[in-house]
DNA sequence: GCACTAACCAACGGTTGTTTACTTAAGTAA
DNA sequence: TTACTTAAGTAAACAACCGTTGGTTAGTGC
């Protein structure tokens, strides 16, 4: 697994290029976080080994291990938020917006199980997860609540603010439960993911599942960002 | 936290009472598993300290740390299954059965966050979690699927077996997401738990939330087992 | 006294995060 | 070219843990 056991003493970066190692450290930590069975067992020395550098060298770029992890998590969190916003940015109406947003959420979570668990699994100490400090993805949640409420316009009865909030919460918990169990229990026979997303959104919007399914963006649509950054 | 630093060398148990320590070890491990922020970082030496015993003494009763943890998890799993069955055993009809079962699940999960995470959080290595080896609470899931299908009898269209399975899955993911997020993110303003349960079951059964809420057993009903065994 | 059981002590080999002191090399200015 | 400065990274050590083992002690009941 490790690229180099003890091969070359590693070509040192030139004078002003100290940031190169920093980027390598971030990439390696991200890769390990998403690869490890238990992301919270990420080790400073693992990162150092992955990059091929001495453990102490990390302290030139991050004050401690926690700061490195926190930096990686912040990047992932921003990536997810950006992805959801991009998915919804050209939506012609609130329902499409909601569907695109939720589909992006689920697909990102299923596509990156390690990162998802690390961000939303509640495993990391709270002060390490960026969103958690402000309410665990509060921005994402609020966007979903807003979209859901807007999509529910024109219903028979206008729900109160509390009801809107509760409905959004329920939707988020359902999305989270779907991603979590889908990721953690691959051994049970899951239906196609898109069917589940459509079914879930159908339940929470009251629209027929077929209508939702027709609105689901294709998997290849709007990748948002190429998988270059790991 | 630890009861005794290094006080007395611990009164030795009498001749035939070697099992006393075993029970104490199980209790201590269970307590630590439910208390620790990261249950998977449970340590043999932590258990030994909690009981006030030398680390090596554990090996008289369990072959290794994994066996001890596995034993504790099996107990918790059986406790949850028994609790759900007891909650539903005197249900007059499938809907009440379903509501009682799901309410028991959620309440147990919310009442014992550490145990719930340990069992269903996907944190432990698979071979340590008893249910996971056979499909992660497959029995619980099947019971829910059955109840949900029975409760949906008399609907307009009879769903196919696949549809029943998918509906049960969706219900379980929703329950799991609710418990997980409720436990992990206490900082966001949650509505009363019973409201959420009623709302969730209302979505998944198509019945009015008020009807479900009326069926919810009171919190004190049928404790099933006293909180004696930790 | 003797056998047995319950539990202990000390150690081994390993891991971890972090610190301190040091080396090497690149760029800069004389 | 040579000397100086400073960034980049290393090596070695530290103290704290970990799971596990082998051999040992001390009480108990016959």
Short mmCIF file of C-alpha atoms (C1' of nucleotides) in Angstrom, two decimals:
data_model
loop_
_atom_site.label_atom_id
_atom_site.label_comp_id
_atom_site.label_asym_id
_atom_site.label_seq_id
_atom_site.Cartn_x
_atom_site.Cartn_y
_atom_site.Cartn_z
CA UNK A 1 0.00 0.00 0.00
CA UNK A 2 2.60 2.51 1.06
CA UNK A 3 4.33 3.81 -2.00
CA UNK A 4 7.83 3.80 -0.64
CA UNK A 5 9.26 1.87 2.23
CA UNK A 6 12.51 3.68 2.69
CA UNK A 7 13.64 4.16 -0.87
CA UNK A 8 14.98 7.64 -1.47
CA UNK A 9 15.33 10.28 1.24
CA UNK A 10 12.81 12.30 -0.76
CA UNK A 11 13.83 15.16 -2.96
CA UNK A 12 13.57 18.27 -0.88
CA UNK A 13 11.35 21.03 -2.22
CA UNK A 14 13.08 24.23 -3.39
CA UNK A 15 13.18 27.36 -1.35
CA UNK A 16 9.81 28.98 -1.76
CA UNK A 17 7.93 25.74 -2.47
CA UNK A 18 7.20 24.62 1.05
CA UNK A 19 3.49 24.70 0.24
CA UNK A 20 3.96 21.71 -2.02
CA UNK A 21 4.43 19.42 0.94
CA UNK A 22 1.47 21.01 2.66
CA UNK A 23 -0.74 20.13 -0.29
CA UNK A 24 0.66 16.62 -0.36
CA UNK A 25 -0.13 16.22 3.32
CA UNK A 26 -3.68 17.38 2.80
CA UNK A 27 -4.15 15.02 -0.12
CA UNK A 28 -2.70 12.10 1.76
CA UNK A 29 -4.81 12.78 4.82
CA UNK A 30 -7.92 13.05 2.66
CA UNK A 31 -7.12 9.80 0.92
CA UNK A 32 -6.51 8.00 4.19
CA UNK A 33 -9.64 9.44 5.79
CA UNK A 34 -11.74 8.15 2.94
CA UNK A 35 -9.95 4.84 2.74
CA UNK A 36 -9.64 3.75 6.33
CA UNK A 37 -12.29 1.54 7.82
CA UNK A 38 -12.40 3.81 10.84
CA UNK A 39 -11.60 7.34 9.77
CA UNK A 40 -11.15 8.44 13.34
CA UNK A 41 -8.11 6.22 13.68
CA UNK A 42 -6.19 8.38 11.25
CA UNK A 43 -2.67 8.76 12.48
CA UNK A 44 -0.14 11.47 12.01
CA UNK A 45 2.47 8.87 11.26
CA UNK A 46 0.25 7.25 8.66
CA UNK A 47 0.03 10.54 6.83
CA UNK A 48 3.78 10.98 7.08
CA UNK A 49 4.38 7.47 5.76
CA UNK A 50 1.94 8.00 2.91
CA UNK A 51 3.76 11.11 1.75
CA UNK A 52 7.16 9.62 2.51
CA UNK A 53 8.20 12.22 5.01
CA UNK A 54 9.29 12.27 8.63
CA UNK A 55 6.47 12.61 11.16
CA UNK A 56 7.99 15.75 12.56
CA UNK A 57 7.88 17.46 9.18
CA UNK A 58 4.15 17.88 9.50
CA UNK A 59 4.60 20.32 12.31
CA UNK A 60 6.17 22.79 9.93
CA UNK A 61 2.82 23.15 8.19
CA UNK A 62 0.18 22.36 10.80
CA UNK A 63 0.29 23.06 14.52
CA UNK A 64 -0.87 19.55 15.30
CA UNK A 65 -2.73 16.55 13.95
CA UNK A 66 -6.10 18.02 14.79
CA UNK A 67 -5.46 21.05 12.64
CA UNK A 68 -4.57 18.87 9.68
CA UNK A 69 -7.72 16.79 10.03
CA UNK A 70 -9.83 19.87 10.54
CA UNK A 71 -8.41 21.39 7.38
CA UNK A 72 -9.27 18.31 5.34
CA UNK A 73 -12.77 18.14 6.76
CA UNK A 74 -13.40 21.78 5.99
CA UNK A 75 -12.42 21.16 2.38
CA UNK A 76 -14.80 18.22 2.09
CA UNK A 77 -17.59 20.14 3.70
CA UNK A 78 -17.16 23.05 1.34
CA UNK A 79 -17.02 20.65 -1.57
CA UNK A 80 -20.36 19.13 -0.63
CA UNK A 81 -21.98 22.51 -0.11
CA UNK A 82 -20.68 23.75 -3.44
CA UNK A 83 -21.85 20.60 -5.18
CA UNK A 84 -25.35 20.96 -3.83
CA UNK A 85 -25.54 24.60 -4.77
CA UNK A 86 -24.27 23.93 -8.26
CA UNK A 87 -26.73 21.11 -8.72
CA UNK A 88 -29.60 23.40 -7.83
CA UNK A 89 -28.43 26.61 -9.41
CA UNK A 90 -30.25 26.22 -12.70
CA UNK A 91 -33.41 24.72 -11.30
CA UNK A 92 -36.51 26.25 -12.91
CA UNK A 93 -38.73 25.70 -9.88
CA UNK A 94 -38.46 24.80 -6.18
CA UNK A 95 -39.30 21.14 -6.67
CA UNK A 96 -36.51 20.66 -9.16
CA UNK A 97 -34.24 22.58 -6.82
CA UNK A 98 -35.11 20.30 -3.95
CA UNK A 99 -34.69 17.14 -5.97
CA UNK A 100 -31.35 18.23 -7.37
CA UNK A 101 -30.09 19.25 -3.96
CA UNK A 102 -31.09 16.03 -2.25
CA UNK A 103 -29.84 13.88 -5.08
CA UNK A 104 -26.49 15.62 -4.92
CA UNK A 105 -26.36 15.06 -1.18
CA UNK A 106 -27.13 11.37 -1.37
CA UNK A 107 -24.86 10.72 -4.32
CA UNK A 108 -21.96 12.51 -2.74
CA UNK A 109 -22.47 10.60 0.48
CA UNK A 110 -22.71 7.27 -1.28
CA UNK A 111 -19.80 8.05 -3.56
CA UNK A 112 -17.52 9.04 -0.71
CA UNK A 113 -18.48 6.86 2.23
CA UNK A 114 -15.42 7.65 4.26
CA UNK A 115 -15.81 11.38 3.92
CA UNK A 116 -19.50 11.21 4.61
CA UNK A 117 -19.03 9.24 7.78
CA UNK A 118 -16.29 11.53 8.88
CA UNK A 119 -18.43 14.61 8.39
CA UNK A 120 -21.82 13.40 9.53
CA UNK A 121 -21.20 10.17 11.39
CA UNK A 122 -20.65 11.97 14.63
CA UNK A 123 -17.46 10.07 15.14
CA UNK A 124 -14.99 12.87 15.21
CA UNK A 125 -14.64 15.08 18.25
CA UNK A 126 -17.03 17.97 17.72
CA UNK A 127 -14.38 20.64 17.56
CA UNK A 128 -12.78 18.93 14.60
CA UNK A 129 -15.82 18.92 12.32
CA UNK A 130 -16.31 22.40 10.90
CA UNK A 131 -20.03 22.22 10.31
CA UNK A 132 -20.71 20.64 13.64
CA UNK A 133 -19.51 23.66 15.53
CA UNK A 134 -22.23 25.75 13.93
CA UNK A 135 -24.86 23.09 14.02
CA UNK A 136 -23.62 20.26 11.85
CA UNK A 137 -24.27 21.41 8.36
CA UNK A 138 -26.77 23.99 9.43
CA UNK A 139 -26.42 25.76 6.11
CA UNK A 140 -27.19 22.60 4.18
CA UNK A 141 -30.14 21.88 6.41
CA UNK A 142 -31.52 25.36 6.04
CA UNK A 143 -31.25 25.20 2.28
CA UNK A 144 -33.21 21.96 2.29
CA UNK A 145 -35.84 23.39 4.61
CA UNK A 146 -36.24 26.40 2.35
CA UNK A 147 -36.48 24.35 -0.81
CA UNK A 148 -38.95 21.96 0.74
CA UNK A 149 -41.15 24.76 1.98
CA UNK A 150 -41.05 26.46 -1.40
CA UNK A 151 -41.82 23.20 -3.16
CA UNK A 152 -44.81 22.72 -0.88
CA UNK A 153 -46.31 26.04 -1.90
CA UNK A 154 -49.76 25.70 -3.31
CA UNK A 155 -50.68 22.88 -0.98
CA UNK A 156 -54.06 22.96 0.60
CA UNK A 157 -52.95 24.36 3.96
CA UNK A 158 -50.00 26.60 4.53
CA UNK A 159 -47.85 24.97 7.18
CA UNK A 160 -46.50 27.00 10.05
CA UNK A 161 -42.83 27.82 10.40
CA UNK A 162 -42.46 25.09 13.00
CA UNK A 163 -44.09 22.60 10.69
CA UNK A 164 -41.79 23.63 7.87
CA UNK A 165 -38.80 23.22 10.11
CA UNK A 166 -39.93 19.82 11.29
CA UNK A 167 -40.63 18.70 7.74
CA UNK A 168 -37.16 19.76 6.69
CA UNK A 169 -35.63 17.98 9.65
CA UNK A 170 -37.50 14.81 8.79
CA UNK A 171 -36.29 15.02 5.23
CA UNK A 172 -32.71 15.48 6.32
CA UNK A 173 -32.88 12.59 8.78
CA UNK A 174 -34.29 10.40 6.04
CA UNK A 175 -31.50 11.38 3.66
CA UNK A 176 -28.92 10.79 6.33
CA UNK A 177 -30.35 7.44 7.30
CA UNK A 178 -30.41 6.36 3.70
CA UNK A 179 -26.80 7.29 3.07
CA UNK A 180 -25.59 5.86 6.37
CA UNK A 181 -27.22 2.49 6.09
CA UNK A 182 -26.57 2.22 2.37
CA UNK A 183 -22.90 2.76 3.05
CA UNK A 184 -22.52 0.70 6.18
CA UNK A 185 -24.57 -2.32 5.23
CA UNK A 186 -23.75 -3.26 1.70
CA UNK A 187 -24.68 -6.84 2.37
CA UNK A 188 -28.43 -6.35 2.36
CA UNK A 189 -30.17 -6.24 -1.03
CA UNK A 190 -30.62 -2.57 -1.84
CA UNK A 191 -32.87 -1.41 -4.67
CA UNK A 192 -31.29 0.99 -7.17
CA UNK A 193 -30.26 4.18 -5.44
CA UNK A 194 -32.31 6.40 -7.71
CA UNK A 195 -35.44 4.46 -6.85
CA UNK A 196 -34.76 5.07 -3.20
CA UNK A 197 -34.14 8.76 -3.70
CA UNK A 198 -37.30 9.12 -5.74
CA UNK A 199 -39.31 7.15 -3.22
CA UNK A 200 -37.96 9.17 -0.35
CA UNK A 201 -38.67 12.50 -1.99
CA UNK A 202 -42.06 11.29 -3.06
CA UNK A 203 -42.91 10.55 0.55
CA UNK A 204 -41.71 13.93 1.73
CA UNK A 205 -43.23 16.06 -1.02
CA UNK A 206 -46.44 14.19 -1.65
CA UNK A 207 -45.74 14.05 -5.38
CA UNK A 208 -45.85 10.74 -7.24
CA UNK A 209 -42.57 8.87 -7.32
CA UNK A 210 -42.66 8.79 -11.09
CA UNK A 211 -42.74 12.57 -11.25
CA UNK A 212 -39.74 12.80 -8.94
CA UNK A 213 -37.86 10.14 -10.85
CA UNK A 214 -38.30 12.12 -14.05
CA UNK A 215 -36.74 15.14 -12.36
CA UNK A 216 -33.68 13.28 -11.08
CA UNK A 217 -30.60 14.56 -12.87
CA UNK A 218 -28.59 11.87 -14.59
CA UNK A 219 -25.61 10.59 -12.72
CA UNK A 220 -23.13 12.11 -15.12
CA UNK A 221 -24.78 15.51 -15.15
CA UNK A 222 -22.94 18.48 -13.77
CA UNK A 223 -20.11 16.75 -12.05
CA UNK A 224 -19.49 20.15 -10.56
CA UNK A 225 -15.86 19.40 -10.04
CA UNK A 226 -13.67 16.86 -11.66
CA UNK A 227 -12.31 14.19 -9.34
CA UNK A 228 -8.90 15.84 -9.58
CA UNK A 229 -8.63 16.93 -5.99
CA UNK A 230 -8.40 13.31 -4.90
CA UNK B 1 -14.21 9.02 37.01
CA UNK B 2 -12.46 5.79 37.86
CA UNK B 3 -13.73 4.56 41.19
CA UNK B 4 -10.41 3.60 42.70
CA UNK B 5 -6.98 4.78 41.80
CA UNK B 6 -4.89 2.23 43.60
CA UNK B 7 -6.67 1.90 46.89
CA UNK B 8 -7.05 -1.71 47.99
CA UNK B 9 -5.70 -4.66 46.01
CA UNK B 10 -9.35 -5.66 45.63
CA UNK B 11 -10.94 -8.29 47.83
CA UNK B 12 -10.56 -11.57 46.06
CA UNK B 13 -13.75 -13.43 45.23
CA UNK B 14 -14.40 -16.68 47.15
CA UNK B 15 -13.73 -20.05 45.67
CA UNK B 16 -16.63 -20.82 43.37
CA UNK B 17 -17.42 -17.19 42.62
CA UNK B 18 -15.07 -16.58 39.77
CA UNK B 19 -18.01 -15.62 37.59
CA UNK B 20 -18.57 -12.52 39.69
CA UNK B 21 -15.63 -10.81 38.08
CA UNK B 22 -16.83 -11.85 34.66
CA UNK B 23 -20.14 -10.14 35.24
CA UNK B 24 -18.36 -7.07 36.54
CA UNK B 25 -16.21 -6.99 33.44
CA UNK B 26 -19.24 -7.18 31.20
CA UNK B 27 -20.96 -4.42 33.11
CA UNK B 28 -17.91 -2.20 33.05
CA UNK B 29 -17.36 -2.75 29.35
CA UNK B 30 -21.00 -1.97 28.65
CA UNK B 31 -20.81 1.19 30.70
CA UNK B 32 -17.66 2.32 28.98
CA UNK B 33 -19.00 1.49 25.53
CA UNK B 34 -22.05 3.64 26.18
CA UNK B 35 -20.09 6.41 27.84
CA UNK B 36 -17.10 6.87 25.60
CA UNK B 37 -17.21 9.42 22.86
CA UNK B 38 -15.76 6.87 20.48
CA UNK B 39 -16.97 3.44 21.56
CA UNK B 40 -14.53 1.76 19.24
CA UNK B 41 -11.62 3.07 21.25
CA UNK B 42 -12.61 0.90 24.20
CA UNK B 43 -9.52 -0.47 25.80
CA UNK B 44 -8.86 -3.60 27.72
CA UNK B 45 -6.96 -1.60 30.27
CA UNK B 46 -9.85 0.85 30.65
CA UNK B 47 -12.15 -2.02 31.53
CA UNK B 48 -9.60 -3.36 33.98
CA UNK B 49 -9.22 0.02 35.61
CA UNK B 50 -12.97 0.50 35.84
CA UNK B 51 -13.38 -2.78 37.69
CA UNK B 52 -10.23 -2.25 39.69
CA UNK B 53 -8.44 -5.29 38.45
CA UNK B 54 -5.19 -6.05 36.71
CA UNK B 55 -5.39 -6.08 32.90
CA UNK B 56 -4.17 -9.64 32.79
CA UNK B 57 -7.05 -10.84 34.92
CA UNK B 58 -9.45 -10.39 32.03
CA UNK B 59 -7.82 -13.23 30.16
CA UNK B 60 -9.13 -15.68 32.74
CA UNK B 61 -12.66 -14.96 31.57
CA UNK B 62 -12.37 -13.94 27.92
CA UNK B 63 -9.90 -15.12 25.32
CA UNK B 64 -9.20 -11.57 24.24
CA UNK B 65 -10.59 -8.06 24.09
CA UNK B 66 -12.65 -8.78 20.99
CA UNK B 67 -14.53 -11.56 22.72
CA UNK B 68 -15.43 -9.29 25.60
CA UNK B 69 -16.73 -6.56 23.31
CA UNK B 70 -18.60 -9.05 21.18
CA UNK B 71 -20.25 -10.46 24.28
CA UNK B 72 -21.42 -7.04 25.38
CA UNK B 73 -22.74 -6.16 21.95
CA UNK B 74 -24.65 -9.40 21.71
CA UNK B 75 -26.35 -8.61 25.00
CA UNK B 76 -27.36 -5.14 23.81
CA UNK B 77 -28.63 -6.46 20.53
CA UNK B 78 -30.75 -9.09 22.23
CA UNK B 79 -32.03 -6.47 24.62
CA UNK B 80 -33.24 -4.26 21.78
CA UNK B 81 -34.85 -7.15 19.94
CA UNK B 82 -36.60 -8.31 23.11
CA UNK B 83 -37.76 -4.80 23.86
CA UNK B 84 -39.29 -4.37 20.43
CA UNK B 85 -41.02 -7.72 20.60
CA UNK B 86 -42.39 -7.02 24.05
CA UNK B 87 -43.63 -3.62 22.96
CA UNK B 88 -45.55 -5.17 20.11
CA UNK B 89 -46.69 -8.40 21.73
CA UNK B 90 -50.10 -7.18 22.85
CA UNK B 91 -50.86 -5.08 19.81
CA UNK B 92 -54.46 -5.57 18.65
CA UNK B 93 -53.73 -4.81 15.01
CA UNK B 94 -50.77 -4.40 12.65
CA UNK B 95 -50.72 -0.63 12.81
CA UNK B 96 -50.41 -0.61 16.58
CA UNK B 97 -47.77 -3.31 16.26
CA UNK B 98 -45.79 -1.21 13.84
CA UNK B 99 -46.07 1.94 15.91
CA UNK B 100 -45.06 0.17 19.10
CA UNK B 101 -42.12 -1.50 17.43
CA UNK B 102 -40.79 1.67 15.84
CA UNK B 103 -41.33 3.73 18.97
CA UNK B 104 -39.40 1.17 20.98
CA UNK B 105 -36.59 1.25 18.46
CA UNK B 106 -36.28 5.01 18.45
CA UNK B 107 -36.62 5.38 22.19
CA UNK B 108 -34.03 2.73 22.88
CA UNK B 109 -31.67 4.32 20.41
CA UNK B 110 -32.17 7.78 21.86
CA UNK B 111 -31.98 6.55 25.43
CA UNK B 112 -28.73 4.69 24.87
CA UNK B 113 -26.79 6.71 22.32
CA UNK B 114 -23.53 4.93 22.90
CA UNK B 115 -25.01 1.49 22.51
CA UNK B 116 -26.97 2.51 19.46
CA UNK B 117 -23.94 3.93 17.76
CA UNK B 118 -21.95 0.89 18.64
CA UNK B 119 -24.52 -1.46 17.17
CA UNK B 120 -25.68 0.48 14.13
CA UNK B 121 -23.15 3.19 13.58
CA UNK B 122 -20.96 1.01 11.45
CA UNK B 123 -17.99 1.89 13.58
CA UNK B 124 -17.03 -1.46 14.95
CA UNK B 125 -15.22 -3.98 12.80
CA UNK B 126 -17.89 -6.12 11.21
CA UNK B 127 -16.89 -9.33 12.89
CA UNK B 128 -17.45 -7.81 16.30
CA UNK B 129 -21.05 -6.75 15.79
CA UNK B 130 -23.29 -9.80 16.08
CA UNK B 131 -26.16 -8.57 13.94
CA UNK B 132 -23.88 -7.23 11.28
CA UNK B 133 -22.55 -10.63 10.39
CA UNK B 134 -26.05 -11.76 9.43
CA UNK B 135 -27.10 -8.53 7.82
CA UNK B 136 -27.07 -5.90 10.53
CA UNK B 137 -30.24 -6.42 12.44
CA UNK B 138 -31.85 -8.35 9.65
CA UNK B 139 -34.39 -9.79 12.07
CA UNK B 140 -35.41 -6.35 13.25
CA UNK B 141 -35.69 -5.13 9.71
CA UNK B 142 -37.79 -8.07 8.65
CA UNK B 143 -40.15 -7.57 11.54
CA UNK B 144 -40.61 -3.95 10.52
CA UNK B 145 -41.18 -4.89 6.90
CA UNK B 146 -43.78 -7.42 7.92
CA UNK B 147 -45.59 -5.05 10.23
CA UNK B 148 -45.57 -2.28 7.68
CA UNK B 149 -46.95 -4.54 4.97
CA UNK B 150 -49.65 -5.82 7.29
CA UNK B 151 -50.53 -2.30 8.35
CA UNK B 152 -50.83 -1.30 4.71
CA UNK B 153 -53.44 -3.98 4.05
CA UNK B 154 -56.66 -2.59 2.72
CA UNK B 155 -54.92 0.09 0.73
CA UNK B 156 -56.12 0.75 -2.74
CA UNK B 157 -53.43 -1.22 -4.53
CA UNK B 158 -51.62 -4.23 -3.15
CA UNK B 159 -47.91 -3.54 -3.38
CA UNK B 160 -45.58 -6.17 -4.74
CA UNK B 161 -43.07 -7.94 -2.54
CA UNK B 162 -40.32 -5.72 -3.87
CA UNK B 163 -42.35 -2.65 -3.09
CA UNK B 164 -43.01 -3.93 0.42
CA UNK B 165 -39.34 -4.55 0.91
CA UNK B 166 -38.41 -1.13 -0.34
CA UNK B 167 -41.04 0.51 1.83
CA UNK B 168 -39.69 -1.30 4.87
CA UNK B 169 -36.16 -0.31 4.00
CA UNK B 170 -37.18 3.30 3.65
CA UNK B 171 -38.88 3.18 7.01
CA UNK B 172 -35.82 1.69 8.65
CA UNK B 173 -33.48 4.22 7.08
CA UNK B 174 -35.75 7.00 8.30
CA UNK B 175 -35.78 5.59 11.82
CA UNK B 176 -32.04 5.18 11.77
CA UNK B 177 -31.45 8.67 10.45
CA UNK B 178 -33.71 10.12 13.09
CA UNK B 179 -31.94 8.35 15.94
CA UNK B 180 -28.49 9.05 14.57
CA UNK B 181 -28.92 12.75 14.01
CA UNK B 182 -30.95 13.23 17.15
CA UNK B 183 -28.15 11.68 19.15
CA UNK B 184 -25.20 13.23 17.39
CA UNK B 185 -26.45 16.78 16.99
CA UNK B 186 -28.08 17.83 20.19
CA UNK B 187 -27.32 21.45 19.42
CA UNK B 188 -29.97 21.96 16.78
CA UNK B 189 -33.51 22.66 18.02
CA UNK B 190 -35.34 19.35 17.89
CA UNK B 191 -39.10 19.14 18.22
CA UNK B 192 -40.38 16.69 20.84
CA UNK B 193 -39.32 13.17 19.98
CA UNK B 194 -42.84 11.80 19.97
CA UNK B 195 -43.86 14.39 17.41
CA UNK B 196 -41.05 13.24 15.18
CA UNK B 197 -41.95 9.58 15.57
CA UNK B 198 -45.59 10.29 14.81
CA UNK B 199 -44.68 12.43 11.84
CA UNK B 200 -42.31 9.82 10.50
CA UNK B 201 -44.80 6.99 10.82
CA UNK B 202 -47.51 9.15 9.38
CA UNK B 203 -45.40 9.69 6.28
CA UNK B 204 -44.66 6.01 5.91
CA UNK B 205 -48.14 4.67 6.59
CA UNK B 206 -50.26 7.37 5.03
CA UNK B 207 -52.31 7.73 8.20
CA UNK B 208 -52.83 11.12 9.82
CA UNK B 209 -50.18 12.07 12.33
CA UNK B 210 -52.80 12.57 15.00
CA UNK B 211 -53.96 8.99 14.64
CA UNK B 212 -50.40 7.73 15.04
CA UNK B 213 -49.74 10.00 17.98
CA UNK B 214 -52.75 8.56 19.76
CA UNK B 215 -51.33 5.09 19.31
CA UNK B 216 -47.90 5.94 20.69
CA UNK B 217 -47.38 4.10 23.97
CA UNK B 218 -46.53 6.34 26.88
CA UNK B 219 -42.88 6.64 27.68
CA UNK B 220 -43.25 4.82 30.99
CA UNK B 221 -45.21 1.94 29.54
CA UNK B 222 -43.73 -1.50 29.54
CA UNK B 223 -40.19 -0.69 30.40
CA UNK B 224 -39.52 -4.25 29.37
CA UNK B 225 -36.56 -4.44 31.59
CA UNK B 226 -35.50 -2.35 34.48
CA UNK B 227 -32.33 -0.34 33.97
CA UNK B 228 -30.57 -2.68 36.37
CA UNK B 229 -28.18 -4.31 33.96
CA UNK B 230 -26.44 -0.99 33.45
"C1'" DG C 1 -0.35 -30.16 54.10
"C1'" DC C 2 -2.18 -30.01 49.36
"C1'" DA C 3 -4.49 -28.91 45.32
"C1'" DC C 4 -6.84 -25.50 43.16
"C1'" DT C 5 -8.51 -21.11 41.98
"C1'" DA C 6 -8.43 -16.00 41.55
"C1'" DA C 7 -5.88 -12.66 40.60
"C1'" DC C 8 -1.40 -10.23 40.38
"C1'" DC C 9 3.35 -8.44 38.77
"C1'" DA C 10 6.55 -7.37 35.51
"C1'" DA C 11 7.73 -7.27 31.24
"C1'" DC C 12 7.76 -7.39 25.85
"C1'" DG C 13 7.11 -5.37 21.58
"C1'" DG C 14 4.42 -2.31 19.54
"C1'" DT C 15 1.91 2.03 18.65
"C1'" DT C 16 0.94 6.92 19.23
"C1'" DG C 17 1.62 12.53 19.33
"C1'" DT C 18 4.99 15.72 20.09
"C1'" DT C 19 9.49 18.15 21.00
"C1'" DT C 20 14.32 19.25 20.49
"C1'" DA C 21 18.34 19.59 18.19
"C1'" DC C 22 20.38 19.01 14.01
"C1'" DT C 23 21.48 18.76 8.87
"C1'" DT C 24 21.05 19.91 4.23
"C1'" DA C 25 20.28 22.75 0.45
"C1'" DA C 26 18.56 26.83 -1.96
"C1'" DG C 27 18.76 31.58 -2.68
"C1'" DT C 28 21.09 36.18 -1.88
"C1'" DA C 29 24.37 39.52 -1.41
"C1'" DA C 30 29.37 40.81 -0.95
"C1'" DT D 1 33.35 32.74 -5.90
"C1'" DT D 2 32.38 32.94 -1.23
"C1'" DA D 3 29.95 33.78 2.87
"C1'" DC D 4 25.61 34.26 5.03
"C1'" DT D 5 20.75 33.45 5.85
"C1'" DT D 6 16.94 30.85 6.06
"C1'" DA D 7 13.53 27.48 4.53
"C1'" DA D 8 12.81 22.37 4.46
"C1'" DG D 9 13.22 18.39 6.39
"C1'" DT D 10 15.52 14.71 9.36
"C1'" DA D 11 16.92 11.82 13.39
"C1'" DA D 12 16.44 10.65 17.90
"C1'" DA D 13 14.22 10.75 21.89
"C1'" DC D 14 10.19 11.15 25.21
"C1'" DA D 15 6.34 9.86 27.75
"C1'" DA D 16 2.21 7.74 27.38
"C1'" DC D 17 -0.40 4.30 25.91
"C1'" DC D 18 -1.79 -0.38 23.93
"C1'" DG D 19 -2.73 -5.99 23.87
"C1'" DT D 20 -0.76 -9.88 25.43
"C1'" DT D 21 2.19 -13.35 27.92
"C1'" DG D 22 4.65 -16.10 31.42
"C1'" DG D 23 5.51 -16.88 35.79
"C1'" DT D 24 4.00 -15.94 40.56
"C1'" DT D 25 1.40 -15.11 44.81
"C1'" DA D 26 -2.12 -15.54 48.01
"C1'" DG D 27 -6.23 -17.02 49.68
"C1'" DT D 28 -9.93 -21.31 49.94
"C1'" DG D 29 -11.62 -25.66 50.90
"C1'" DC D 30 -10.61 -30.54 51.60
#
